[in-house]
CSV table of C-alpha atoms in Angstrom, one decimal:
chain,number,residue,atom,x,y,z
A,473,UNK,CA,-16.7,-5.3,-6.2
A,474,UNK,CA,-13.7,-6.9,-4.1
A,475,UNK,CA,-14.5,-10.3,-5.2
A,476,UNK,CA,-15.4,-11.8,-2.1
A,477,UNK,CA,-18.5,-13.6,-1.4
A,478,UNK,CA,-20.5,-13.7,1.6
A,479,UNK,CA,-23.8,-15.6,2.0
A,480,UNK,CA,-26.3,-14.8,3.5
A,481,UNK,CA,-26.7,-11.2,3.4
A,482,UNK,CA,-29.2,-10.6,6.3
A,483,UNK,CA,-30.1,-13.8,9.1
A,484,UNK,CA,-32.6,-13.3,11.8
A,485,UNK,CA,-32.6,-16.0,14.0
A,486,UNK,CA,-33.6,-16.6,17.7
A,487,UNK,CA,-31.3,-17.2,21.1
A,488,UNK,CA,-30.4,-21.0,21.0
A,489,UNK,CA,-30.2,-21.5,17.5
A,490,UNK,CA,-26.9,-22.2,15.3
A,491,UNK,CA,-26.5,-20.5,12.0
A,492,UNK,CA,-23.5,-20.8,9.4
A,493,UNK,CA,-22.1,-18.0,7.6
A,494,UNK,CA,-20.6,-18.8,4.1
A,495,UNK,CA,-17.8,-16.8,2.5
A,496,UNK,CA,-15.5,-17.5,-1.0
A,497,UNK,CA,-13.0,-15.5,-1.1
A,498,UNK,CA,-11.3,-13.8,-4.3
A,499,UNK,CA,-10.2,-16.5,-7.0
A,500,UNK,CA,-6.3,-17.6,-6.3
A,501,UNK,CA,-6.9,-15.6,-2.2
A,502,UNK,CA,-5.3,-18.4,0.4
A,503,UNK,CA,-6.3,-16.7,3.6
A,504,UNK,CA,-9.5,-16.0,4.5
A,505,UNK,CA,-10.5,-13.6,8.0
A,506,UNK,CA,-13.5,-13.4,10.1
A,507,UNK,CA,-14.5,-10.4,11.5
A,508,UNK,CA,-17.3,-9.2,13.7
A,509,UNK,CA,-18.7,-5.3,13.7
A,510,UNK,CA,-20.9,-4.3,16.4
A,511,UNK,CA,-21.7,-0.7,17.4
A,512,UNK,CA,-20.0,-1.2,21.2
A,513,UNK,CA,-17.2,-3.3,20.0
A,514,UNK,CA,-16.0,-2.1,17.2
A,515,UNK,CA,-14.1,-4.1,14.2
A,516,UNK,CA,-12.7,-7.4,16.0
A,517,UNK,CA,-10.8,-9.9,14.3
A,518,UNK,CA,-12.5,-13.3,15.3
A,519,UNK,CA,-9.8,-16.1,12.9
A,520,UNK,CA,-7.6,-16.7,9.9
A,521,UNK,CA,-7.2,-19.8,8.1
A,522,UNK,CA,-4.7,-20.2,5.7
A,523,UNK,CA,-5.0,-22.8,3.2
A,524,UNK,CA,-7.2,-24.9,4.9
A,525,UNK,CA,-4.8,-24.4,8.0
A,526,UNK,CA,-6.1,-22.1,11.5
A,527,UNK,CA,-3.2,-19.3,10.8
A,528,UNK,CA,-4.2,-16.9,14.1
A,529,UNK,CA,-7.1,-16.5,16.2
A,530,UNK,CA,-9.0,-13.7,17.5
A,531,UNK,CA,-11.3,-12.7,19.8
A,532,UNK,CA,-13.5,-15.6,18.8
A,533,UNK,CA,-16.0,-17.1,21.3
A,534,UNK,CA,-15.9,-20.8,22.1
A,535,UNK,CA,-19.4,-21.0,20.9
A,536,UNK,CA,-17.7,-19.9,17.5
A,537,UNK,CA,-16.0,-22.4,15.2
A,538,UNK,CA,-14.6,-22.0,11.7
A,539,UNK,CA,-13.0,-24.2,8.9
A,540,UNK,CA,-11.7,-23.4,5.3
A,541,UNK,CA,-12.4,-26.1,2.9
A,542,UNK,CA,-10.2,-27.4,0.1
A,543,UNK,CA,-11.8,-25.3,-2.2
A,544,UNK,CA,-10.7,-22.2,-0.1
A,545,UNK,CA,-14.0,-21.0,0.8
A,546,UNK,CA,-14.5,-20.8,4.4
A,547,UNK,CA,-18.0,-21.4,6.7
A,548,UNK,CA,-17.7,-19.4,10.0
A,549,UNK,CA,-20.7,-21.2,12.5
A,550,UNK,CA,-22.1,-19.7,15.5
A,551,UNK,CA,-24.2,-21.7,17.8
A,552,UNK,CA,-25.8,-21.0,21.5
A,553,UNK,CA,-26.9,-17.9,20.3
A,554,UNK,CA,-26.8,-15.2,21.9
A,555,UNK,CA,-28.7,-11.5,21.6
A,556,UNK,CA,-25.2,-10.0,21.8
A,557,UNK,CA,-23.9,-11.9,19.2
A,558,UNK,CA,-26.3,-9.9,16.5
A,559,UNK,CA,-23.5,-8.0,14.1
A,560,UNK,CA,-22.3,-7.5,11.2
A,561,UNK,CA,-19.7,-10.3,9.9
A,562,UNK,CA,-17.1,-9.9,7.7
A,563,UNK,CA,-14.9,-12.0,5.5
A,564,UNK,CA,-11.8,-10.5,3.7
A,565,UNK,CA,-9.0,-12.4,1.7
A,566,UNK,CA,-5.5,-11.8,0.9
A,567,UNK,CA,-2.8,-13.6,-1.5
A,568,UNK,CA,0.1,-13.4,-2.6
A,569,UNK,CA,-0.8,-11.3,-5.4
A,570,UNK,CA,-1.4,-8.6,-2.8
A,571,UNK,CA,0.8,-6.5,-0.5
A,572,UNK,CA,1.2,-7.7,3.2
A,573,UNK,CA,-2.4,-6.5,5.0
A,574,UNK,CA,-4.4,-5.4,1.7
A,575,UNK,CA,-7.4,-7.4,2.7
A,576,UNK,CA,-10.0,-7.5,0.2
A,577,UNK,CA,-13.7,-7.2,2.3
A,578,UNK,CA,-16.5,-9.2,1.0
A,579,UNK,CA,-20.5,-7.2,2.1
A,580,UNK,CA,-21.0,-8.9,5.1
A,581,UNK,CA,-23.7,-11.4,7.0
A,582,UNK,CA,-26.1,-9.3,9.1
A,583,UNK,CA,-27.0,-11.6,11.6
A,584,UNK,CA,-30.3,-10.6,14.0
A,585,UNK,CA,-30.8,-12.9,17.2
A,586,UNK,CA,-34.4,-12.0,18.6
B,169,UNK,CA,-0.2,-6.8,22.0
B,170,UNK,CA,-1.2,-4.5,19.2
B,171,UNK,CA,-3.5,-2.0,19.2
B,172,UNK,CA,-5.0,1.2,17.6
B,173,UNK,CA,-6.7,4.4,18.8
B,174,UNK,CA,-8.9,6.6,16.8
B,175,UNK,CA,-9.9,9.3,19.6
B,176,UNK,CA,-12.1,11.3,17.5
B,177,UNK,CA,-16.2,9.1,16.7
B,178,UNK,CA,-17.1,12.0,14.2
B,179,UNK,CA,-15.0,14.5,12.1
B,180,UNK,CA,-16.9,17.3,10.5
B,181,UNK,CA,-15.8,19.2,7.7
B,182,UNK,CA,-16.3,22.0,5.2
B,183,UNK,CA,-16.4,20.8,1.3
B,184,UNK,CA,-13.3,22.2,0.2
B,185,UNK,CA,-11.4,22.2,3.4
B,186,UNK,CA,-8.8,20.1,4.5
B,187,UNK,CA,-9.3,17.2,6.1
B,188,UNK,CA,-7.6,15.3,9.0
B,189,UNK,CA,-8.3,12.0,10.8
B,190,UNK,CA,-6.1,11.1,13.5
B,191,UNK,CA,-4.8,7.7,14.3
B,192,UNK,CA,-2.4,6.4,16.9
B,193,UNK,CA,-1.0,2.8,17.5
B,194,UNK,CA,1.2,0.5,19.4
B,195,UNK,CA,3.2,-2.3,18.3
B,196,UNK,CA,6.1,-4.4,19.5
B,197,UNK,CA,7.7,-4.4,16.5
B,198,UNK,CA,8.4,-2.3,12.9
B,199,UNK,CA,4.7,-1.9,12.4
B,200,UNK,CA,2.6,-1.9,9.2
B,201,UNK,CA,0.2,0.8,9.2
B,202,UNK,CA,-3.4,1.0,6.9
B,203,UNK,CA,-6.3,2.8,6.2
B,204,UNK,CA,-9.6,1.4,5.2
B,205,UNK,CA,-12.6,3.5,3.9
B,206,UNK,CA,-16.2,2.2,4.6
B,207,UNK,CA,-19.5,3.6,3.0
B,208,UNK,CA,-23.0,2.6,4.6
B,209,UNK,CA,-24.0,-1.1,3.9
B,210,UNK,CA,-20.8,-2.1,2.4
B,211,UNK,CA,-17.8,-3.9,3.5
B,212,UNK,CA,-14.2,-2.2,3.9
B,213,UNK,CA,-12.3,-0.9,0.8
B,214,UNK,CA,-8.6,-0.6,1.2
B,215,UNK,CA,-7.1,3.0,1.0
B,216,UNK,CA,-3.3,3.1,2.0
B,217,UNK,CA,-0.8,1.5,4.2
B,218,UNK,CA,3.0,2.0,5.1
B,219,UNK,CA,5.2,-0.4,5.1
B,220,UNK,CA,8.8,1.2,4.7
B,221,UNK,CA,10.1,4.3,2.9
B,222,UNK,CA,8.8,7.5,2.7
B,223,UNK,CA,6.3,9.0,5.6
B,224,UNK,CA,3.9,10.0,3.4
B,225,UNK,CA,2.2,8.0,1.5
B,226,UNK,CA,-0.3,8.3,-1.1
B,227,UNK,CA,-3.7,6.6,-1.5
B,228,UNK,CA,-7.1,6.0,-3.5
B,229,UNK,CA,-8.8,9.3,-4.1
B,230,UNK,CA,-6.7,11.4,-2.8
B,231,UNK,CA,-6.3,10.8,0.7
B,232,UNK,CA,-2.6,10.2,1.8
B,233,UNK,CA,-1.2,9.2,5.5
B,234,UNK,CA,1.9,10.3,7.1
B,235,UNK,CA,3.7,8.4,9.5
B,236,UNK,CA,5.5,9.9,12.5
B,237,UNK,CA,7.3,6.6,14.2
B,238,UNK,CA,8.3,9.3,17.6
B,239,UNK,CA,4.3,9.9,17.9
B,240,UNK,CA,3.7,6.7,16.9
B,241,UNK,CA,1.2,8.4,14.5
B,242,UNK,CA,-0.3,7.6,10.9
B,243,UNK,CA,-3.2,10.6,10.6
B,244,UNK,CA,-5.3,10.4,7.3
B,245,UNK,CA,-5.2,13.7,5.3
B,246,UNK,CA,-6.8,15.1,1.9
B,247,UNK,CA,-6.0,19.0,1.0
B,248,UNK,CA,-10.0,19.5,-0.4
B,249,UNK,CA,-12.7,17.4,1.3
B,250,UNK,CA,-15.4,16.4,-0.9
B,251,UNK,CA,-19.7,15.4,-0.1
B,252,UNK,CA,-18.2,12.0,-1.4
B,253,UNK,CA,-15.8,11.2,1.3
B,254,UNK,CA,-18.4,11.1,4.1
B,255,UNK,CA,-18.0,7.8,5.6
B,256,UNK,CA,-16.5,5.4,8.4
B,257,UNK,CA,-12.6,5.2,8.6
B,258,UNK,CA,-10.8,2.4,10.0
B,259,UNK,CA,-6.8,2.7,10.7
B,260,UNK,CA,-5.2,-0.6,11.3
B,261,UNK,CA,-1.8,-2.0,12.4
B,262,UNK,CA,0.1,-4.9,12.0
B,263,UNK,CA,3.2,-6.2,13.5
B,264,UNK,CA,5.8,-6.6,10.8
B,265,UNK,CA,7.1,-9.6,12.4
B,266,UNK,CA,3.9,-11.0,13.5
B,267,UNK,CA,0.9,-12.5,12.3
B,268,UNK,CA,-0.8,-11.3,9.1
B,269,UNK,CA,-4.2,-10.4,11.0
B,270,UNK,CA,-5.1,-6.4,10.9
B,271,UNK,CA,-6.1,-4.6,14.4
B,272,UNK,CA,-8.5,-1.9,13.6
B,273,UNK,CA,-9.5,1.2,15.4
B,274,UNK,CA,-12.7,1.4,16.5
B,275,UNK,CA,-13.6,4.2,13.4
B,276,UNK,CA,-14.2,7.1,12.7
B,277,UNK,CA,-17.1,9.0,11.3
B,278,UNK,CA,-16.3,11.5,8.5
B,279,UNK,CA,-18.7,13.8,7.7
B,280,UNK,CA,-17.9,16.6,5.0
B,281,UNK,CA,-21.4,19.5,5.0
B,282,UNK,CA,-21.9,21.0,1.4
């Protein structure tokens, strides 16, 4: 168990909708990362926050917005869906407990746009 | 820019060989170098990295990584392959210098026949 928490595990929606994908990241972990994996695209890093604070971005669409609350846990939201936006997501933290790039990987969001 | 090539999708291996999993990379600067280890339906576990210091460096269950800075190399190696080690591999880079998000390879399947 990495300690990081992503919610929900599996989200089927349809094209046009907006979902939110929820993630808490291991107790004391400032940063929190978005991912997206998807068979033709591979492991693509979509935003960091840091602290509450956008640290870098990614590939991450315009459709795509993110925000990392005081509490440190982070909400990724995706809306205009679209089928090529069905993935896997993935949240990791790090802190300063850990070595630079030891990112901790929560499960990820399956998200399924029909 | 930084980026990572994995050229082989699938490695197949004997139990009880040795195993190899070959990773190359680019990077501007002094370049932190990882492995991460994923198993179906789970997120990504943390292997090894290199930072500094010695080129071979030693992991989780006994995979270790050497890194060749004139090949611009960091290949994933375990002297007896084991049924348990089948899974996706991920090496990732990092600028020293730069930002603290991770640029994976696109993976690559591990697949060790009893």
């Amino acid at each position: 168990d990495s300690g990081v928490t992503q919610t929900p595990k599996h989200l089927i929606t349809a094209t046009g909708q907006r979902v939110t994908l929820r993630c808490s990241p291991r107790s004391g972990d400032l940063s929190v990362y978005w991912y997206q994996q998807s068979l033709d695209q591979g492991l693509q890093f979509l935003i960091q926050y840091y602290n509450g604070e956008e640290r870098a971005k990614g590939n991450i669409l315009e459709r795509f917005s993110a925000q990392q609350f005081p509490d440190l846990h982070s909400e990724l939201n995706l809306s205009s869906l679209e089928l090529g936006d069905s993935a896997l997501y993935f949240c990791a933290s790090s802190g300063t407990g850990t070595g630079p790039g030891e990112l901790f990987f929560g499960e990820g969001s399956r998200l399924t746009v029909l | 820019a930084q980026s990572v090539a994995q050229p082989e999708d699938q490695v197949n291996v004997a139990e009880g060989n040795p195993l190899t999993v070959k990773c190359t990379y680019s990077v501007s600067g002094n370049p932190y170098l990882f492995w991460y280890v994923q198993y179906p339906n789970r997120g990504l576990q943390f292997l090894l990295k290199y930072i500094t210091g010695d080129n071979l460096v030693k992991g989780s269950y006994g995979f270790e990584a050497e890194f060749n800075k004139s090949q611009t190399s960091f290949h994933l190696k375990k002297p007896s392959a084991l049924v348990s080690d089948s899974a996706l591999y991920f090496c990732a880079v990092r600028d020293g210098g730069g930002a603290d998000g991770l640029t994976f390879g696109k993976g690559t399947h591990l697949i060790i026949q009893p």
